Structures are given as structure tokens and as C-alpha cells.
Amino acid sequence: MKTVKIGNTSWQVSNIALGIMRMGTLEIPKAVDALLAAHEAGINFIDSADIYGNDPKLGRGSSEIHFGDVFVQSGLKREDFFIQSKVGLFANDENRITRYDSSKKHILQAVDGILQRMKIDYLDSLLIHRPDPLMDPEEVAGAFDELQSTGKARHFGVSNFNPQQIELLQSAVNQRLLIDQLQFGLKHTGMIDYALHTNMTDEGSINHDGDLLDYLRLKKMTIQTWSPFQYGTFAGTFINNKQFPQLNAVLAKLATKYDVSKNAIAVAWILKHPAKMQVLIGTMNPQHIQDSAEGSNITLTNQEWYDLYLAAGNTLP
């Protein structure tokens, strides 16, 4: 498993991370198998959020409750993993977001809850889950300072923030923001589409996120890519999906060439980008974890990268 440096630090982690959003309703023995599979594959980074999981008995946050039990039963040690979580979202029983909260009080209470549920003493990194229009940067700064001084969180970042939102928060906090977690993959290429269509007036030229990719590279912030195999927001996976025959044909051709799975090729496509991203995979299937992890060691040629980009339905001017 290859590694990636987080932000402008010397902090090296596996370039593939395991997201535990789906762990909340999994039987504990199966969840143990998933965690052990990730460890055996060389994955040493866990991504969570306090809102993940909504078990009927355990309620919101059940993914972290299960992780705490799984971690103990797995026999693995705290130093085997870097553990990250996110705070700031509230949802109802139908999983519809009802509000955001980035107040100092909530951030501190949320982190205490995370540590209790996950049965750990500290987070390696904490992210603000989504930009809150009511966010007071000074309150976030106060929370980050207290979390760092007490040792409850070591590093900080954001998720789904655009450049100006990052600049606003960074102007107040004392810690360098190291991470922006974003949806990116073969069917989510908006961050690169508009740049390819510079000086054009077609749909691909629309810049939705304010030069986000270039900004993050200039600021030396690590992009963590969520839902890398999804199309739409949560419509489903494009892997082996009959709606995307051309893409799957190219994935299959390259999977045969490199003797890996289609998932591994889709991961390798993201890792080929010079931004040095970290791919977050969310499967709890041990075989799928292993299959995807193999993408860490695949280096596609430039032409193969473009072949996949075009097969995903994109165009080049």
C-alpha cells in the first residue's frame, strides 16, 4: 500500500482509507472481518462522522458505536490506525439533513461523543462536515484550540468547503487546515472538467466550485475523495452498471491488463492525478476492500487515464 502526505505536514498515511458509514447496521462479527481486511490490505486510515449510522436501537452515531466494539474485538491496537471523524450535521429519522451547527459548544460536545462511542482517547483529525451559513469562525477557532490543547484532536480540516469558505475559516483558526473532503471519481469530474474547457462556452466550461482543485493544490491541502464509485449523489455505483457500458468496457480491459478488479482501476484513476489525493472507500465487504486496495499500486499510463475519462462520458475540446 502506497502512502500520501496529509497537507503540508510529514504525516504519511495509506492513500486509501476505510469509511465506516455503513458499519452502523452491520453485525459485529462481519464488521470485525471488514476492519481486519482493511488492516491486512495495508489501510491504516479510518474515516467517520458523528452522524453515520442510524440503527433503530442505537440511534444516530451507531457506526461509531459499532466501530468501538469492533475495534476492541479485532485485537488491533490504537497505533494501527489514524482515525478521523466529522461534526456539524443533524438529520431526522428519514436521513434528511435538518440543520448544521459549527458552534464551539456543539463541536466540543460532538467530539466528546465521538471519543466515547469509538472507545478512543483522541482523533488524529477532525473535519467540519459541511459549510454552515451561521458559522462564526472565531467560535470554531476556540473549539479547535481547546481540542488541541486537551489532546482530543491533533489535526483539522473541512469537508465540502469551497476556496472562500476555507479562507474565511483559516483566517480565524490557529491550526493549518490540512484536508478538504470532496466527492470525486470517474462519474464526478466537475473539478477538472471546467479547466479542460477553458475559453469555451459549453456546459463543461462551467466552474461550479471556484477553482477548488487548483486552490487546494496551491494551499497544499489533501483532497479526500468520498463515494469514488458512485454516479449522481447517491444514485448507485457505476461498476458493472448496464447504464455505463463504455466505461465498464474500458474498466474491464484495464482490469485484465493489470490483473485486478474494476474497482482497483477506478481507484488508480483517482490516484493518477498529481494532486496526490486520498481515496475513501466505504464498502464493508472484505473482498471488495481487498479488491479496491489493489488500486494503490497500479500506475495507469496517461493515455489510459484519458481513455477512462472519455469513456465516463466526458469530452475533450
Coordinates of C-alpha atoms in Angstrom, one line a residue:
M1 CA 0.0 0.0 0.0
K2 CA 1.4 3.4 -1.0
T3 CA 1.2 6.4 1.2
V4 CA 0.2 10.0 0.8
K5 CA 1.3 13.0 2.8
I6 CA -1.5 14.9 4.6
G7 CA -1.4 18.6 3.9
N8 CA 1.9 20.4 4.3
T9 CA 3.0 18.1 7.1
S10 CA 5.2 15.0 7.3
W11 CA 2.2 12.9 8.3
Q12 CA 2.1 9.9 6.0
V13 CA -0.9 7.7 5.7
S14 CA -2.2 5.0 3.3
N15 CA -3.5 6.6 0.1
I16 CA -6.7 4.5 0.6
A17 CA -8.9 5.0 3.7
L18 CA -11.8 3.0 5.0
G19 CA -15.0 4.9 5.6
I20 CA -17.3 3.4 8.2
M21 CA -20.6 5.0 7.3
R22 CA -22.1 1.5 6.6
M23 CA -20.8 -0.1 9.7
G24 CA -23.7 1.1 11.8
T25 CA -26.2 -1.7 11.0
L26 CA -23.6 -4.5 10.3
E27 CA -23.4 -7.5 12.6
I28 CA -20.3 -7.1 14.8
P29 CA -18.5 -10.3 13.5
K30 CA -18.9 -9.1 9.9
A31 CA -17.7 -5.7 10.9
V32 CA -14.6 -7.2 12.5
D33 CA -13.9 -9.1 9.3
A34 CA -14.1 -5.8 7.4
L35 CA -11.7 -4.0 9.7
L36 CA -9.2 -6.9 9.7
A37 CA -9.4 -7.0 5.9
A38 CA -8.6 -3.3 5.7
H39 CA -5.6 -3.7 8.1
E40 CA -4.3 -6.7 6.1
A41 CA -4.6 -4.7 2.9
G42 CA -2.4 -2.0 4.4
I43 CA -5.1 0.6 5.0
N44 CA -4.3 2.5 8.2
F45 CA -6.8 5.4 8.0
I46 CA -10.4 5.3 9.2
D47 CA -12.9 8.0 8.2
S48 CA -16.1 8.5 10.2
A49 CA -18.7 11.2 11.1
D50 CA -20.8 11.6 14.2
I51 CA -23.9 11.3 12.1
Y52 CA -23.1 8.0 10.4
G53 CA -25.4 5.1 11.1
N54 CA -29.0 5.2 12.4
D55 CA -29.6 1.8 14.0
P56 CA -33.2 1.6 15.3
K57 CA -31.9 0.6 18.7
L58 CA -28.7 2.6 18.9
G59 CA -29.9 5.7 17.0
R60 CA -27.7 8.3 15.3
G61 CA -24.0 7.6 15.5
S62 CA -24.4 3.8 15.5
S63 CA -21.5 3.4 13.1
E64 CA -19.1 4.8 15.7
I65 CA -20.7 2.7 18.4
H66 CA -20.2 -0.5 16.3
F67 CA -16.6 0.6 15.5
G68 CA -15.8 0.9 19.2
D69 CA -16.9 -2.6 19.8
V70 CA -15.3 -3.9 16.6
F71 CA -12.0 -2.3 17.4
V72 CA -11.9 -4.0 20.8
Q73 CA -12.8 -7.4 19.4
S74 CA -10.5 -7.2 16.5
G75 CA -7.4 -7.2 18.8
L76 CA -5.9 -4.3 16.8
K77 CA -4.1 -1.5 18.5
R78 CA -4.8 2.2 18.5
E79 CA -1.5 2.9 16.8
D80 CA -2.5 0.6 13.9
F81 CA -4.9 3.3 12.6
F82 CA -5.2 7.0 12.1
I83 CA -8.8 7.8 13.0
Q84 CA -10.7 10.8 11.6
S85 CA -14.3 12.0 12.2
K86 CA -16.5 14.9 11.2
V87 CA -19.0 17.0 13.0
G88 CA -21.7 19.6 12.3
L89 CA -24.7 17.8 10.7
F90 CA -28.1 17.0 12.1
A91 CA -30.6 14.7 10.4
N92 CA -34.1 13.3 11.0
D93 CA -35.2 9.6 11.0
E94 CA -35.5 9.8 7.2
N95 CA -31.9 10.8 6.9
R96 CA -32.8 14.3 5.7
I97 CA -30.4 17.0 6.9
T98 CA -32.3 19.4 9.2
R99 CA -29.6 21.8 10.2
Y100 CA -25.8 22.4 10.6
D101 CA -24.1 23.5 13.7
S102 CA -20.5 24.7 13.9
S103 CA -20.7 26.4 17.3
K104 CA -17.9 25.9 19.8
K105 CA -20.3 24.3 22.2
H106 CA -21.5 21.8 19.7
I107 CA -18.1 20.9 18.3
L108 CA -16.7 20.2 21.8
Q109 CA -19.8 18.1 22.8
A110 CA -19.7 16.3 19.5
V111 CA -16.0 15.3 19.8
D112 CA -16.6 14.0 23.4
G113 CA -19.5 11.9 22.0
I114 CA -17.3 10.5 19.2
L115 CA -14.5 9.5 21.6
Q116 CA -16.9 7.8 23.9
R117 CA -18.6 5.9 21.1
M118 CA -15.4 4.8 19.4
K119 CA -13.7 4.0 22.7
I120 CA -10.6 6.0 21.9
D121 CA -8.8 8.9 23.6
Y122 CA -8.2 11.2 20.7
L123 CA -8.8 11.8 17.0
D124 CA -6.0 12.1 14.6
S125 CA -8.0 14.6 12.6
L126 CA -11.4 16.4 12.9
L127 CA -13.3 17.9 10.0
I128 CA -16.2 20.3 9.9
H129 CA -18.6 18.3 7.8
R130 CA -20.2 21.0 5.7
P131 CA -20.1 24.8 5.5
D132 CA -22.6 26.3 7.9
P133 CA -24.0 29.7 6.8
L134 CA -24.3 30.5 10.6
M135 CA -20.7 29.6 11.3
D136 CA -18.7 32.0 13.4
P137 CA -15.0 31.4 12.6
E138 CA -14.0 32.6 16.0
E139 CA -16.1 30.0 17.7
V140 CA -14.6 27.3 15.5
A141 CA -11.2 28.6 16.4
G142 CA -12.0 28.4 20.1
A143 CA -13.1 24.8 19.7
F144 CA -10.0 23.8 17.8
D145 CA -7.7 25.4 20.3
E146 CA -9.4 23.6 23.2
L147 CA -9.4 20.3 21.4
Q148 CA -5.8 20.6 20.5
S149 CA -4.7 21.7 24.0
T150 CA -6.5 18.8 25.6
G151 CA -5.2 16.3 23.1
K152 CA -8.6 15.3 21.9
A153 CA -7.9 16.2 18.3
R154 CA -4.5 16.5 16.6
H155 CA -5.2 17.9 13.1
F156 CA -8.0 19.8 11.5
G157 CA -9.7 20.2 8.2
V158 CA -13.1 20.6 6.4
S159 CA -15.4 18.7 4.1
N160 CA -17.2 20.1 1.1
F161 CA -15.9 23.6 1.5
N162 CA -15.1 26.0 -1.4
P163 CA -12.0 28.2 -1.5
Q164 CA -13.5 31.3 0.1
Q165 CA -15.1 29.3 2.8
I166 CA -11.7 27.8 3.6
E167 CA -10.1 31.2 3.5
L168 CA -12.7 32.6 5.9
L169 CA -12.2 29.8 8.4
Q170 CA -8.4 29.8 8.1
S171 CA -8.3 33.5 8.8
A172 CA -9.5 32.7 12.3
V173 CA -8.2 29.3 13.3
N174 CA -4.6 28.9 14.6
Q175 CA -4.1 25.5 13.1
R176 CA -3.4 24.9 9.4
L177 CA -6.4 23.3 7.7
L178 CA -5.0 20.2 6.1
I179 CA -7.9 18.4 4.4
D180 CA -10.9 19.1 2.2
Q181 CA -13.1 16.0 1.7
L182 CA -14.9 16.1 -1.6
Q183 CA -16.8 13.8 -4.0
F184 CA -14.6 12.9 -6.9
G185 CA -14.3 9.9 -9.2
L186 CA -14.9 8.8 -12.8
K187 CA -18.5 10.0 -12.7
H188 CA -17.8 13.1 -10.6
T189 CA -15.2 15.0 -12.6
G190 CA -16.5 18.6 -12.3
M191 CA -13.3 19.8 -10.6
I192 CA -11.3 19.0 -13.8
D193 CA -14.0 19.4 -16.5
Y194 CA -14.1 23.2 -16.5
A195 CA -10.3 23.6 -16.6
L196 CA -10.2 21.4 -19.7
H197 CA -12.9 23.6 -21.3
T198 CA -11.2 26.9 -20.6
N199 CA -12.1 29.5 -23.2
M200 CA -15.2 27.5 -24.1
T201 CA -18.9 28.3 -23.6
D202 CA -20.2 24.7 -23.4
E203 CA -21.6 23.1 -20.3
G204 CA -18.3 21.6 -19.4
S205 CA -16.8 25.1 -19.0
I206 CA -18.9 26.0 -16.0
N207 CA -16.9 26.5 -12.9
H208 CA -19.1 25.4 -10.0
D209 CA -16.7 25.5 -7.2
G210 CA -14.3 28.4 -7.6
D211 CA -11.1 26.8 -8.9
L212 CA -11.3 24.4 -6.0
L213 CA -8.9 21.8 -7.3
D214 CA -6.1 24.3 -8.1
Y215 CA -6.7 26.2 -4.9
L216 CA -6.3 23.1 -2.8
R217 CA -3.1 22.2 -4.6
L218 CA -1.7 25.7 -4.1
K219 CA -2.6 25.6 -0.4
K220 CA -1.1 22.1 -0.1
M221 CA -4.3 20.7 1.3
T222 CA -5.1 17.0 0.8
I223 CA -8.3 16.1 -1.1
Q224 CA -10.0 13.0 0.4
T225 CA -12.4 11.6 -2.3
W226 CA -15.7 10.3 -1.0
S227 CA -18.0 7.9 -2.9
P228 CA -15.4 7.3 -5.6
F229 CA -17.5 4.6 -7.4
Q230 CA -20.8 6.5 -7.3
Y231 CA -22.7 8.3 -10.0
G232 CA -25.2 11.0 -9.1
T233 CA -25.1 11.9 -5.4
F234 CA -26.1 8.6 -4.0
A235 CA -27.7 7.0 -7.1
G236 CA -25.5 3.9 -7.1
T237 CA -22.3 2.6 -8.3
F238 CA -21.1 2.7 -12.0
I239 CA -19.2 -0.5 -11.6
N240 CA -20.9 -3.3 -13.5
N241 CA -23.8 -1.0 -14.2
K242 CA -25.6 -1.5 -17.5
Q243 CA -26.2 2.2 -17.8
F244 CA -22.5 2.7 -18.4
P245 CA -21.4 0.1 -21.0
Q246 CA -18.5 2.0 -22.5
L247 CA -17.0 2.9 -19.1
N248 CA -17.3 -0.7 -17.9
A249 CA -15.7 -2.0 -21.1
V250 CA -12.6 0.2 -20.6
L251 CA -12.5 -0.7 -16.9
A252 CA -12.7 -4.4 -17.8
K253 CA -9.9 -4.1 -20.4
L254 CA -7.6 -2.4 -18.0
A255 CA -8.5 -4.8 -15.1
T256 CA -7.5 -7.7 -17.3
K257 CA -4.2 -6.0 -18.3
Y258 CA -3.2 -5.2 -14.7
D259 CA -4.9 -8.4 -13.2
V260 CA -7.0 -6.5 -10.8
S261 CA -10.7 -5.6 -10.3
K262 CA -12.6 -2.8 -12.0
N263 CA -12.7 -1.1 -8.6
A264 CA -9.0 -1.1 -8.4
I265 CA -8.8 0.6 -11.8
A266 CA -11.3 3.2 -10.7
V267 CA -9.2 3.9 -7.6
A268 CA -6.0 4.0 -9.7
W269 CA -7.6 6.6 -12.0
I270 CA -8.1 8.9 -9.0
L271 CA -4.6 8.3 -7.6
K272 CA -3.0 9.1 -11.0
H273 CA -3.9 12.7 -10.6
P274 CA -0.9 14.8 -9.4
A275 CA -2.9 16.4 -6.6
K276 CA -2.0 13.3 -4.6
M277 CA -5.5 12.6 -3.3
Q278 CA -6.6 10.0 -0.7
V279 CA -9.4 7.7 -1.8
L280 CA -12.1 6.9 0.8
I281 CA -13.8 3.5 0.2
G282 CA -17.0 2.7 2.0
T283 CA -17.6 -1.0 1.4
M284 CA -17.8 -3.4 4.3
N285 CA -17.3 -6.4 2.1
P286 CA -13.8 -7.8 2.9
Q287 CA -13.2 -9.0 -0.7
H288 CA -14.3 -5.6 -2.1
I289 CA -11.9 -3.9 0.4
Q290 CA -9.0 -6.0 -0.8
D291 CA -10.0 -5.6 -4.5
S292 CA -10.1 -1.8 -4.2
A293 CA -6.9 -1.6 -2.1
E294 CA -5.0 -3.1 -5.0
G295 CA -5.6 0.1 -6.9
S296 CA -3.0 1.7 -4.7
N297 CA -0.2 0.0 -6.5
I298 CA -1.4 0.5 -10.1
T299 CA 0.0 3.3 -12.1
L300 CA -2.1 3.9 -15.2
T301 CA -0.5 5.5 -18.3
N302 CA -1.6 9.0 -19.3
Q303 CA -3.5 7.6 -22.3
E304 CA -5.3 5.0 -20.1
W305 CA -6.3 7.8 -17.7
Y306 CA -7.8 9.8 -20.6
D307 CA -9.4 6.7 -22.1
L308 CA -11.3 6.2 -18.8
Y309 CA -12.2 9.9 -18.6
L310 CA -13.7 9.8 -22.1
A311 CA -15.4 6.5 -21.5
A312 CA -17.1 8.1 -18.5
G313 CA -19.0 10.4 -20.9
N314 CA -16.7 13.4 -20.9
T315 CA -15.3 15.2 -23.9
L316 CA -12.1 17.0 -24.8
P317 CA -12.2 20.3 -26.7

